[in-house]
Coordinates of C-alpha atoms in Angstrom, one line a residue:
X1 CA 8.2 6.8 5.6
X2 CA 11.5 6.1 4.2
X3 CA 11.2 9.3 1.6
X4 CA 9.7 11.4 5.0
X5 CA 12.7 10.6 7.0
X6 CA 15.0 12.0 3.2
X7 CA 13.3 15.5 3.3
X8 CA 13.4 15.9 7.0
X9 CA 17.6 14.8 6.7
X10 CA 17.3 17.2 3.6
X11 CA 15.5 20.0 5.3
X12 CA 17.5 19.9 8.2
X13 CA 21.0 19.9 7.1
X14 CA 20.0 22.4 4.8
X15 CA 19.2 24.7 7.3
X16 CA 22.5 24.0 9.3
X17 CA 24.7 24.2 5.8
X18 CA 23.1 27.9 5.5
X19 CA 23.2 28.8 9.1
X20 CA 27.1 28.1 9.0
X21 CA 28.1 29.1 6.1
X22 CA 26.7 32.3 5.5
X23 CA 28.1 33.5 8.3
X24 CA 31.9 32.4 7.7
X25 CA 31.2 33.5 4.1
X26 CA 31.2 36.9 5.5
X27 CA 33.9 36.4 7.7
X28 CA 36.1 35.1 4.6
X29 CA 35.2 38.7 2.7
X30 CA 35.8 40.6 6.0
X31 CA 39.2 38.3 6.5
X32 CA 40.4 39.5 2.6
X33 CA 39.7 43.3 3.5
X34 CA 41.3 43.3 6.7
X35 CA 44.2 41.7 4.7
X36 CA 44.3 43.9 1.8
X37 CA 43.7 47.7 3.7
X38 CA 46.7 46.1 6.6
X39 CA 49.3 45.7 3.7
X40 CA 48.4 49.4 2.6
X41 CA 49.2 50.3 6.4
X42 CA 52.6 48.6 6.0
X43 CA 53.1 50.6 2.3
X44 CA 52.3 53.8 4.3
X45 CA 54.5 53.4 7.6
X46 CA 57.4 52.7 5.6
X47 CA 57.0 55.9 4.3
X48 CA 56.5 58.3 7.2
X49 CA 59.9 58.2 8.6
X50 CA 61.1 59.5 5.4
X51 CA 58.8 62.3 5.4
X52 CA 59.6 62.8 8.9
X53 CA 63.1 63.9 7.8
X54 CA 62.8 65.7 4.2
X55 CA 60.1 66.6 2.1
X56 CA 62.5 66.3 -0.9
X57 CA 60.6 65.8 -4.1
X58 CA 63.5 63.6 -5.5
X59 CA 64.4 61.5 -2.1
X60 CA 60.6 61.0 -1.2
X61 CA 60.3 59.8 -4.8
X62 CA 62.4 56.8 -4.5
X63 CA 61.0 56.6 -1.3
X64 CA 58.1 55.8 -2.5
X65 CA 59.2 53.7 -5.6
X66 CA 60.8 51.5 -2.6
X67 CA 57.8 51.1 -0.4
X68 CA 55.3 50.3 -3.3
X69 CA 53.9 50.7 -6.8
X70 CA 54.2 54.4 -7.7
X71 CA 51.2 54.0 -9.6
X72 CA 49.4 52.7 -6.4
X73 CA 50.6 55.0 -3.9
X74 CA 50.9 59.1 -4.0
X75 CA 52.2 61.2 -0.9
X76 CA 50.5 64.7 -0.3
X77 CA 52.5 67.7 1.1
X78 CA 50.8 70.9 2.0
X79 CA 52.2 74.2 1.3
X80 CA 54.6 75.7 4.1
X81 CA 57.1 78.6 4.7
X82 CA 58.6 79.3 1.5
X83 CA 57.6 76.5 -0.3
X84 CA 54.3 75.1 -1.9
X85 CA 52.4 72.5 -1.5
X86 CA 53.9 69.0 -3.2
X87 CA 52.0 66.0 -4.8
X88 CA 54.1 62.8 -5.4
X89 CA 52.5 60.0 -7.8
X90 CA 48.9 59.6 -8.8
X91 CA 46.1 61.5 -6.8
X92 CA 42.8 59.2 -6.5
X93 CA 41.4 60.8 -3.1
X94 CA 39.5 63.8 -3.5
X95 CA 40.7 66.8 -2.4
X96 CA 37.9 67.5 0.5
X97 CA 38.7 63.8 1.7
X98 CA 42.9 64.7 1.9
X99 CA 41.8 67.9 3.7
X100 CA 39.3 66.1 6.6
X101 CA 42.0 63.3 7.1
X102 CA 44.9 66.5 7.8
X103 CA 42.5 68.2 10.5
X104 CA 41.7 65.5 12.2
X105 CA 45.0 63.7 12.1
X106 CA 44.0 60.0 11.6
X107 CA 43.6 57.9 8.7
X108 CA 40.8 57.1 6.8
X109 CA 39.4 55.0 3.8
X110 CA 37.9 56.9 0.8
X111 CA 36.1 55.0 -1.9
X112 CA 37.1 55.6 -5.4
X113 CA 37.2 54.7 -9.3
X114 CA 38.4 50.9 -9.0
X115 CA 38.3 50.3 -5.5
X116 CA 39.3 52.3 -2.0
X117 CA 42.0 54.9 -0.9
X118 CA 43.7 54.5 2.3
X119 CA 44.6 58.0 3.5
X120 CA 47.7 58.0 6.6
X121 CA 48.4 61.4 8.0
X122 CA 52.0 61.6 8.9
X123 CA 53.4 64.7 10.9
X124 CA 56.6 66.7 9.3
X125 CA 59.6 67.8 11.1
X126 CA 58.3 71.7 10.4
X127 CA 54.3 70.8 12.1
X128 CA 52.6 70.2 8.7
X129 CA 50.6 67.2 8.4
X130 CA 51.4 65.1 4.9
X131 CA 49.0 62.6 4.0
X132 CA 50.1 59.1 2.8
X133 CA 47.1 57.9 -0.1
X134 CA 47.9 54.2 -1.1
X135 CA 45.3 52.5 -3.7
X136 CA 43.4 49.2 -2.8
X137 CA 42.1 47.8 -6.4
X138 CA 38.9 45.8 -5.6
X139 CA 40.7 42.6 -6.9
X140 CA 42.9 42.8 -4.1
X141 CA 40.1 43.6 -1.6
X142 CA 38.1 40.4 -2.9
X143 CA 41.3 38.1 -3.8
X144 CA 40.2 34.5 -2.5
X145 CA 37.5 35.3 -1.4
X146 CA 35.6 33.7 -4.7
X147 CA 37.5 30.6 -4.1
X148 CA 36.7 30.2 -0.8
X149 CA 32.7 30.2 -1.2
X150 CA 33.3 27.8 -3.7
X151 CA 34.8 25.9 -1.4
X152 CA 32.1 26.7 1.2
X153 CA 29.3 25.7 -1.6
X154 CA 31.1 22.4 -2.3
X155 CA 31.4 21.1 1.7
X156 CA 28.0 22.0 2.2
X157 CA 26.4 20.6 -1.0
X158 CA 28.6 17.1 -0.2
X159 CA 27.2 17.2 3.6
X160 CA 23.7 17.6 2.2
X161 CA 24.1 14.5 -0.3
X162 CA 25.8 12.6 2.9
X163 CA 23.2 13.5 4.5
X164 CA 20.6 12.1 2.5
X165 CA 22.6 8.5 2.0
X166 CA 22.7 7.8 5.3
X167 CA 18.8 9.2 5.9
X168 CA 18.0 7.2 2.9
X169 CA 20.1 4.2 4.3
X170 CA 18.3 4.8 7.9
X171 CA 15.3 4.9 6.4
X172 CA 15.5 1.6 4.0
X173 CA 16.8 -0.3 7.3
X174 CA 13.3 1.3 8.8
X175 CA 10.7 0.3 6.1
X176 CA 12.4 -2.6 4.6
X177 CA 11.1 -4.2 7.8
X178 CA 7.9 -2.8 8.0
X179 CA 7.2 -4.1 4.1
X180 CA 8.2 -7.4 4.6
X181 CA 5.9 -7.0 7.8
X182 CA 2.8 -6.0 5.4
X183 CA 3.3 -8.3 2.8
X184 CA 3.8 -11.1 5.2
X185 CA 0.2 -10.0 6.5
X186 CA -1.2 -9.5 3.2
X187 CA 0.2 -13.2 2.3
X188 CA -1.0 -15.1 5.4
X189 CA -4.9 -12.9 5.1
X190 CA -4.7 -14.6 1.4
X191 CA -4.2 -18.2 3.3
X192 CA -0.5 -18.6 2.9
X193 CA -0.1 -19.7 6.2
X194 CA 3.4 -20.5 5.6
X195 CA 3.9 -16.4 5.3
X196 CA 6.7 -16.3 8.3
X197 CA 8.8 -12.2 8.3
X198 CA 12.4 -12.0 9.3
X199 CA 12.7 -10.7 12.9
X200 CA 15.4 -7.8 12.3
X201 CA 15.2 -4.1 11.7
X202 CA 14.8 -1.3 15.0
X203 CA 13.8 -2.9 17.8
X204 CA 10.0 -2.1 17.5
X205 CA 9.9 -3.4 14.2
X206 CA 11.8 -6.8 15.3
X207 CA 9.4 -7.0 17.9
X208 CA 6.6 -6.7 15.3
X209 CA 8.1 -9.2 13.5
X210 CA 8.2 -12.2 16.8
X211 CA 4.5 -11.0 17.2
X212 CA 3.5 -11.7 13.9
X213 CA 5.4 -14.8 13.8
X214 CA 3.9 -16.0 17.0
X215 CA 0.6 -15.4 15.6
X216 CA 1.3 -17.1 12.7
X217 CA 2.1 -20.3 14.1
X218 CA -1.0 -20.0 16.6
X219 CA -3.1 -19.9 13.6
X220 CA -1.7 -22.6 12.0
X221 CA -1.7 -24.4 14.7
X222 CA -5.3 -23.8 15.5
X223 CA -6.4 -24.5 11.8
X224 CA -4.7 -28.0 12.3
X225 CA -6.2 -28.6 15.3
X226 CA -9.8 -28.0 13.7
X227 CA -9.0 -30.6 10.9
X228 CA -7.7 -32.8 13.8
X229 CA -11.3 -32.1 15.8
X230 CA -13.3 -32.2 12.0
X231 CA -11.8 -35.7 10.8
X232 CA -11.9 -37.1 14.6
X233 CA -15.6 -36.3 14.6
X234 CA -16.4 -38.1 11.2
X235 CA -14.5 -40.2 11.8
X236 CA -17.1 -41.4 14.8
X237 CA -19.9 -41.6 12.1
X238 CA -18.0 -44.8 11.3
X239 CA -19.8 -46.5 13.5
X240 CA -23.6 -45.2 12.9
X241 CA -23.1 -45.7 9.2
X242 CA -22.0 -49.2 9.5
X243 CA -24.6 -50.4 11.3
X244 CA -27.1 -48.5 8.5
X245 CA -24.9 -50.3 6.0
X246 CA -25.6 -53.2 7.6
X247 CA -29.6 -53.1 7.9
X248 CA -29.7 -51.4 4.3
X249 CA -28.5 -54.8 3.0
X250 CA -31.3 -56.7 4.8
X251 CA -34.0 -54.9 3.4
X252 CA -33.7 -57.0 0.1
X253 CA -34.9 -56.1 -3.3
X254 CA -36.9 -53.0 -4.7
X255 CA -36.6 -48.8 -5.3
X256 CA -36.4 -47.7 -1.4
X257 CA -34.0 -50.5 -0.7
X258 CA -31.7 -49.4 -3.1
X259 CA -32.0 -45.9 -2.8
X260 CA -31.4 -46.2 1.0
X261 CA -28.2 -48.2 -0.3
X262 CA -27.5 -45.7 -2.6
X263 CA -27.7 -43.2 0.0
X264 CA -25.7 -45.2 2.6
X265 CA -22.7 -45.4 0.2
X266 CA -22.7 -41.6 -0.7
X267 CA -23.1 -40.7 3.1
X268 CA -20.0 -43.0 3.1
X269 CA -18.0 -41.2 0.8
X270 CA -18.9 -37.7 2.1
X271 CA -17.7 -39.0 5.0
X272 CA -14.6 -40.0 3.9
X273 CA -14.2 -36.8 1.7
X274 CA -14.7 -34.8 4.8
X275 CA -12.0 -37.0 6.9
X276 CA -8.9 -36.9 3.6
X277 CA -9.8 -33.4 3.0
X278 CA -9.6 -32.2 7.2
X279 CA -6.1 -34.2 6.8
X280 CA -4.9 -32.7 3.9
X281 CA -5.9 -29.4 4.6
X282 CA -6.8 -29.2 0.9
X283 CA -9.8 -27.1 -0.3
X284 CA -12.8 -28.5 -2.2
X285 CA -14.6 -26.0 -3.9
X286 CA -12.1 -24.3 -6.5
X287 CA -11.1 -25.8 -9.7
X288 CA -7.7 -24.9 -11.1
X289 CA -7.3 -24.5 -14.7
X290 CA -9.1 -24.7 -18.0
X291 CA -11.0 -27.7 -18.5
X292 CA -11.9 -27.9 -14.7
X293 CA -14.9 -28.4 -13.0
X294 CA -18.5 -30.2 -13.9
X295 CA -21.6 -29.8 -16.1
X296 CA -23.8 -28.5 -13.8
X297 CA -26.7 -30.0 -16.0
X298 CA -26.0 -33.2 -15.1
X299 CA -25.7 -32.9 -11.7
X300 CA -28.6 -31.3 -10.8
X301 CA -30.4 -34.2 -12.9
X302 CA -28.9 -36.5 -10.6
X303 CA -29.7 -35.0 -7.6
X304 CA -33.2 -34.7 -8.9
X305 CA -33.5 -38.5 -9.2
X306 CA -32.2 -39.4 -6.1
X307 CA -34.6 -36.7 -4.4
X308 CA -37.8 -37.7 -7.1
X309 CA -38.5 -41.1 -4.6
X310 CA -38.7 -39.2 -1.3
X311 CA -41.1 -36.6 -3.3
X312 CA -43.1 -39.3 -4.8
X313 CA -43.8 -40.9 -1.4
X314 CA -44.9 -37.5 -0.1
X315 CA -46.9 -36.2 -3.1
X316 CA -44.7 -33.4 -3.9
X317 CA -45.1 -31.9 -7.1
X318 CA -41.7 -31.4 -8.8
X319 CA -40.2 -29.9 -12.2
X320 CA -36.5 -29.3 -13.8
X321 CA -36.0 -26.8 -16.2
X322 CA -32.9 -25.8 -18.6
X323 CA -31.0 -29.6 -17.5
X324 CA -31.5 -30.9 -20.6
X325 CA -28.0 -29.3 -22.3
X326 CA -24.3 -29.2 -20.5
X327 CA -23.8 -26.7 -18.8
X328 CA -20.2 -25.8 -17.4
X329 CA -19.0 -24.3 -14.2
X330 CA -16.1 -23.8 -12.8
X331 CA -17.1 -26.1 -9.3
X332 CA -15.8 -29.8 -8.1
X333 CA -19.1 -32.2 -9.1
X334 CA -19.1 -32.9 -5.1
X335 CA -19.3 -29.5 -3.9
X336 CA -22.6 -28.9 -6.7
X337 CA -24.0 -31.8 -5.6
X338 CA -23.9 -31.0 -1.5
X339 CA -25.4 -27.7 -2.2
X340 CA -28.3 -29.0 -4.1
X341 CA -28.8 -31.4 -1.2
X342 CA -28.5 -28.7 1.1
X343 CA -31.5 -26.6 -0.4
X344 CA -33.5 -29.6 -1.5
X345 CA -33.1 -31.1 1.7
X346 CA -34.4 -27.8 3.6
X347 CA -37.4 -28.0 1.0
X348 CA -38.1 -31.5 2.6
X349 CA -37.3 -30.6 6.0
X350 CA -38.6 -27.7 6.5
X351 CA -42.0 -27.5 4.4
X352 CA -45.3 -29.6 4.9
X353 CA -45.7 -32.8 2.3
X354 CA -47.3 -31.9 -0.6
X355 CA -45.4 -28.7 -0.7
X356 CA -44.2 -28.2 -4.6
X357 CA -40.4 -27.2 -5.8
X358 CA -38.4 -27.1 -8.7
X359 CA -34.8 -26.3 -9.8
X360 CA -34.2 -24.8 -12.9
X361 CA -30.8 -23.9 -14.2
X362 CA -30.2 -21.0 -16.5
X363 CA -26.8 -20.9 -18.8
X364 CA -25.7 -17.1 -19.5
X365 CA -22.4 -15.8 -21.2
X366 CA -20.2 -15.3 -18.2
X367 CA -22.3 -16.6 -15.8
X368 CA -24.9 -20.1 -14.2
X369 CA -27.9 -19.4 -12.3
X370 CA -29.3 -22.3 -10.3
X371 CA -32.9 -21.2 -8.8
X372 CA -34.1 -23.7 -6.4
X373 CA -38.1 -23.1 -5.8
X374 CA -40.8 -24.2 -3.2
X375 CA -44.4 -23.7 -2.6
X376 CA -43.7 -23.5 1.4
X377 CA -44.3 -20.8 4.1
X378 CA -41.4 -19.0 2.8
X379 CA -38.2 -17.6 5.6
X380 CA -39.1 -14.5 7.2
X381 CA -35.5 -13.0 7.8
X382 CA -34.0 -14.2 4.9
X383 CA -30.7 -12.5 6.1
X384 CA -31.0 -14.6 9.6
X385 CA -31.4 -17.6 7.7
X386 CA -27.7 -16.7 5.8
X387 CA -26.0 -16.5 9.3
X388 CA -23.9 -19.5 10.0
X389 CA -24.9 -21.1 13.2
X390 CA -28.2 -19.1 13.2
X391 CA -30.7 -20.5 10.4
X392 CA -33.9 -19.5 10.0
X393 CA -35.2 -19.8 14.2
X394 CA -37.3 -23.1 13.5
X395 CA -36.1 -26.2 14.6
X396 CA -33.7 -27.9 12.8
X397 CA -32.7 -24.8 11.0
X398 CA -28.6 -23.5 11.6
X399 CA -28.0 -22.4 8.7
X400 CA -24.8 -24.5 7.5
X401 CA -26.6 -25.4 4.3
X402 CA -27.0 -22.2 3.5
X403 CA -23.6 -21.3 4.3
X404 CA -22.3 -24.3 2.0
X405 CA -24.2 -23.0 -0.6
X406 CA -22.9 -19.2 0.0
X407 CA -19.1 -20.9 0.1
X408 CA -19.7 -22.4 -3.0
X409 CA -21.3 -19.4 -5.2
X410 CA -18.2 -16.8 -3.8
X411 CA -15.7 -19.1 -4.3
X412 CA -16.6 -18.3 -8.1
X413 CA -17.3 -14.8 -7.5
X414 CA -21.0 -15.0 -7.2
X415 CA -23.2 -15.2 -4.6
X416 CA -26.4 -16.3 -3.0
X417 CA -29.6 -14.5 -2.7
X418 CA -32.8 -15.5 -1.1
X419 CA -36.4 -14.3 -2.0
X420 CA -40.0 -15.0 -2.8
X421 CA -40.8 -17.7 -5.2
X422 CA -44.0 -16.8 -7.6
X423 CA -45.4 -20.3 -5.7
X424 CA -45.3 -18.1 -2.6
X425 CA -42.8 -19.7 -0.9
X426 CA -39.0 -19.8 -0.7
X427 CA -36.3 -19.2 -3.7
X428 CA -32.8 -18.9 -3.7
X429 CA -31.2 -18.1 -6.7
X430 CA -27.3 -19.4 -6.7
X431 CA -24.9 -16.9 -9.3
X432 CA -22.1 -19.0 -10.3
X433 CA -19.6 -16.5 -12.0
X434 CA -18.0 -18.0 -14.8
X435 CA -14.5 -15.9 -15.4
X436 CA -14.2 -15.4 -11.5
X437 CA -14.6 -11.3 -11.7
X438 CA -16.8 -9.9 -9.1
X439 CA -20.7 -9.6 -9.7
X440 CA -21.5 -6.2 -10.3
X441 CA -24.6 -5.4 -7.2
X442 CA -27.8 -6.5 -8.7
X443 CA -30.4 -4.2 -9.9
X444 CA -33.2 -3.8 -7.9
X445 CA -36.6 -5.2 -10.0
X446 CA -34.8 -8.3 -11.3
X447 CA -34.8 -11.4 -9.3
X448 CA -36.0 -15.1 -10.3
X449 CA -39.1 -15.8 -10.2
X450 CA -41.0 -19.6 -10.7
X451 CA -44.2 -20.4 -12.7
X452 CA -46.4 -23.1 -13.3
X453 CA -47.3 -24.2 -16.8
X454 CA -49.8 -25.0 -18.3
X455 CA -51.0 -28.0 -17.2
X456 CA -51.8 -30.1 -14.0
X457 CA -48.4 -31.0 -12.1
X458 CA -45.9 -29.2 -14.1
X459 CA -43.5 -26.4 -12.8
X460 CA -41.1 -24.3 -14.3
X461 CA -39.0 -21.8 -13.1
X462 CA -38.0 -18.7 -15.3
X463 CA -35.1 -15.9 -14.3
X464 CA -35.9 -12.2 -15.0
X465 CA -32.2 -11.6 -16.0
X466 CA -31.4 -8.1 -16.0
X467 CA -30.3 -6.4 -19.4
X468 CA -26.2 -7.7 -19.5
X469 CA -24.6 -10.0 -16.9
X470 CA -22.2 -8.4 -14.9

C-alpha cells in the first residue's frame, strides 16, 4: 500500500512536471527569439533615417559602424539615376530574398550560414527602396535559453522527489498502522492475549485499532470467565469425592479396596489439577525445553495396572507391547496418562465384558506411536466420534476423550487417527511427533493393525509403519 500510494505520487506529478514545463520550455525559446530578432529591429531603425537623407557610401558607413557590428549588419542600395547600385558591409541574404523584401516593402527573416538574416526595407528620399540586412548568429537566438531548461529540469525533478517524501511519509503514517493492526492479530490468533495496537493513524485505521482492542479484551475476558465457570465447577466435585473418600476408607483391606482408594486420590488430584490450572490459565500439555516431558513406557504400564483389576473382574483379555524400554516424548506424564484413561476407559464403557484390547507402543526416530486396540463392535463414523460434543451417537459417548487425546497428539505435531483393529473392533493409533514438525499426510495402505499370538490369551499389536517417518 505504502509503495502504491509512491508510484501513484510519482506518476502523477510526473505528468503535471511535463505538462508545465514543456510548454514554458517553448515559451523560454520563443521569449530568446523574440529578444534577439527585436534588437536587430532597433540595429535597423537607427539606420533608416540616415538612408533617408544620403546614400553616401562614406556617411552610411559610419552610420552603420555606429548602429552595430559592421560585420553583422550590411545595407543594400539599388541602382538609380546616374548612379549604381551600392552594397555596404557583408552580404549574407541571397540576392532573390533582397529582391522579394524590395517589392513587397516589408521586412522579412531569411535563414542563413550560422543563423538568420533580418531584412528592413527602408524608402530613399529619390523613391528607391534600400534594404537594411542585420545578422542574428544562432548563439544569440538561443542565448539562455539552455540555462533556463536546466533550470526547468531541476524544479521539476526536486518537485518529483518532494513529491515522493511526503507520498512516502503519507503512506508510512497509512500502513504503519495497518501493520501494527496485523501483527497484533497475528499475536493474539497465536494466544498472546496480551497483543493490545495503538489507536492512532487515519481515522479508519484508529477506529480499527478501538475495534480490535475492544475485542481483545472481550476475549480475554471471556477466556477468564471460562476458567472462573471450569474451576467453580470442580470445584463442586469437592463434595462427591469426599464423601467417596470417605466410604473408600471403610471398605478395609484387600486389591479393590485399594484400588478404589487409589482411584479416589488420583480423581482428587485431577481435580485439583483441573481447578490450579483454570486459575492460572496455564497450559498442560506442552513441555518446554530439552529434557522435558515423560517416558511414555512407563506410563502406559501404569495405566495398564491400574486398568488390569477392572479387566480381570470382567474377563477381558489384555496384552502390552513395546513397554518394556523408555521411551521419551515430549508430553507432561498427566496429560499421557488422561489420554490413556480416556481410550481405555471407552474400551470399558463402551464394549461388552469379555471384549479383548491391548496397547502397544512403538518407538521410531522422530516419532511415538501409541495403538490402543479392542475386540468390540468397532465406531461406525469414526469422524463423528472425533467431533467434540458429538461422540460416537451411543449413550454416554461425547466425544471429549477423544478430543483430549487429539489435543494431546497436535500439541506435538501429530495427530489422531481411528480405524479397524485386526480383532475387528476399534483402534486408534496416537502419532506423537518428536521434533514438533508437522506430520507429512499418511500414505494410504499403512495403518496399525493388532494380532494375536500364538497362544491362548495373548495379544499384541504391531504398526505397518510406512517406509520413512515423516
Amino acid at each position: 500500500m505504502r509503495w502504491a500510494l509512491v508510484k501513484v505520487s510519482l506518476a502523477v506529478t510526473a505528468m503535471v512536471v511535463v505538462a508545465f514545463a514543456v510548454p514554458l520550455g517553448l515559451v523560454i525559446r520563443e521569449m530568446a527569439r523574440d529578444r534577439a530578432f527585436s534588437n536587430a529591429e532597433r540595429e535597423a531603425a537607427a539606420v533608416a533615417p540616415a538612408l533617408s537623407i544620403t546614400t553616401d557610401r562614406d556617411q552610411l558607413e559610419r552610420v552603420v559602424a555606429s548602429a552595430g557590428s559592421d560585420a553583422a549588419m550590411a545595407v543594400h542600395i539599388p541602382a538609380g539615376d546616374g548612379s549604381g547600385a551600392l552594397d555596404i558591409g557583408e552580404r549574407r541574404a541571397a540576392a532573390e530574398d533582397i529582391a522579394a523584401v524590395r517589392k513587397l516593402g516589408r521586412a522579412s527573416t531569411s535563414t542563413v550560414s550560422g543563423g538568420s538574416a533580418l531584412l528592413q526595407p527602408v524608402a530613399l528620399s529619390t523613391g528607391e527602396i534600400a534594404v537594411v540586412e542585420v545578422f542574428v548568429p544562432e548563439s544569440e537566438v538561443t542565448n539562455g535559453v539552455g540555462t533556463a531548461w536546466a533550470v526547468l529540469a531541476g524544479v521539476g525533478v526536486a518537485l518529483i522527489l518532494g513529491s515522493v517524501a511526503v507520498a512516502d511519509r503519507l503512506g508510512v503514517r497509512m500502513v504503519r498502522p495497518a501493520q501494527r493492526l496485523v501483527e497484533g492479530a497475528h499475536e493474539l490468533g497465536e494466544g498472546k492475549l496480551g497483543a493490545r495496537v495503538p489507536e492512532e493513524g487515519p481515522n479508519e485505521l484508529r477506529l480499527a485499532a478501538v475495534a480490535f482492542n475492544s475485542m481483545a479484551d472481550q476475549v480475554v475476558q471471556l477466556l477468564a470467565n471460562e476458567r472462573e465457570l471450569a474451576a467453580d465447577l470442580s470445584h463442586r466435585l469437592r463434595t462427591p469425592l469426599t464423601v467417596l473418600r470417605l466410604n473408600a476408607a471403610s471398605l478395609g483391606d484387600g486389591p479393590a479396596a485399594e484400588q478404589t482408594r487409589a482411584a479416589v486420590e488420583q480423581l482428587e488430584r485431577e481435580v485439583d489439577t483441573i481447578i490450579r490450572t483454570a486459575r492460572d490459565a496455564k497450559p498442560q500439555t506442552a513441555a518446554a525445553g530439552p529434557g522435558a516431558g515423560c517416558d511414555a513406557a512407563e506410563v502406559v504400564r501404569e495405566r495398564m495396572a491400574f486398568w488390569s483389576a477392572l479387566a480381570e473382574d470382567e474377563g477381558r483379555t489384555w496384552r502390552v507391547a513395546g513397554a518394556d524400554r523408555p521411551v521419551r516424548i515430549p508430553v507432561a506424564r498427566a496429560d499421557l496418562a488422561a489420554a490413556l484413561d480416556a481410550l481405555l476407559g471407552n474400551v470399558f464403557r463402551h464394549t461388552a465384558e469379555g471384549t479383548a484390547f491391548a496397547v502397544d507402543v512403538h518407538n521410531g526416530e522422530d516419532a511415538v506411536i501409541v495403538l490402543v486396540s479392542d475386540a468390540g463392535p468397532g465406531i461406525p463414523d469414526p469422524e463423528r466420534a472425533m467431533a467434540r460434543g458429538r461422540g460416537s451417537g451411543s449413550d454416554g459417548s461425547t466425544g471429549l476423550g477423544l478430543d483430549i487425546v487429539r489435543r494431546l497428539a497436535e500439541s506435538t505435531g501429530g495427530d489422531v487417527r481411528i480405524g479397524s483393529s485386526v480383532l475387528g473392533g476399534t483402534e486408534v493409533r496416537i502419532w506423537l511427533q518428536l521434533d514438533g514438525r508437522e506430520r507429512a499426510p499418511r500414505r494410504r495402505g499403512h495403518r496399525g493393525t493388532v494380532r494375536r499370538r500364538r497362544g491362548p490369551g495373548r495379544l499384541t499389536a504391531s504398526f505397518n509403519r510406512p517406509r520413512s517417518l515423516p
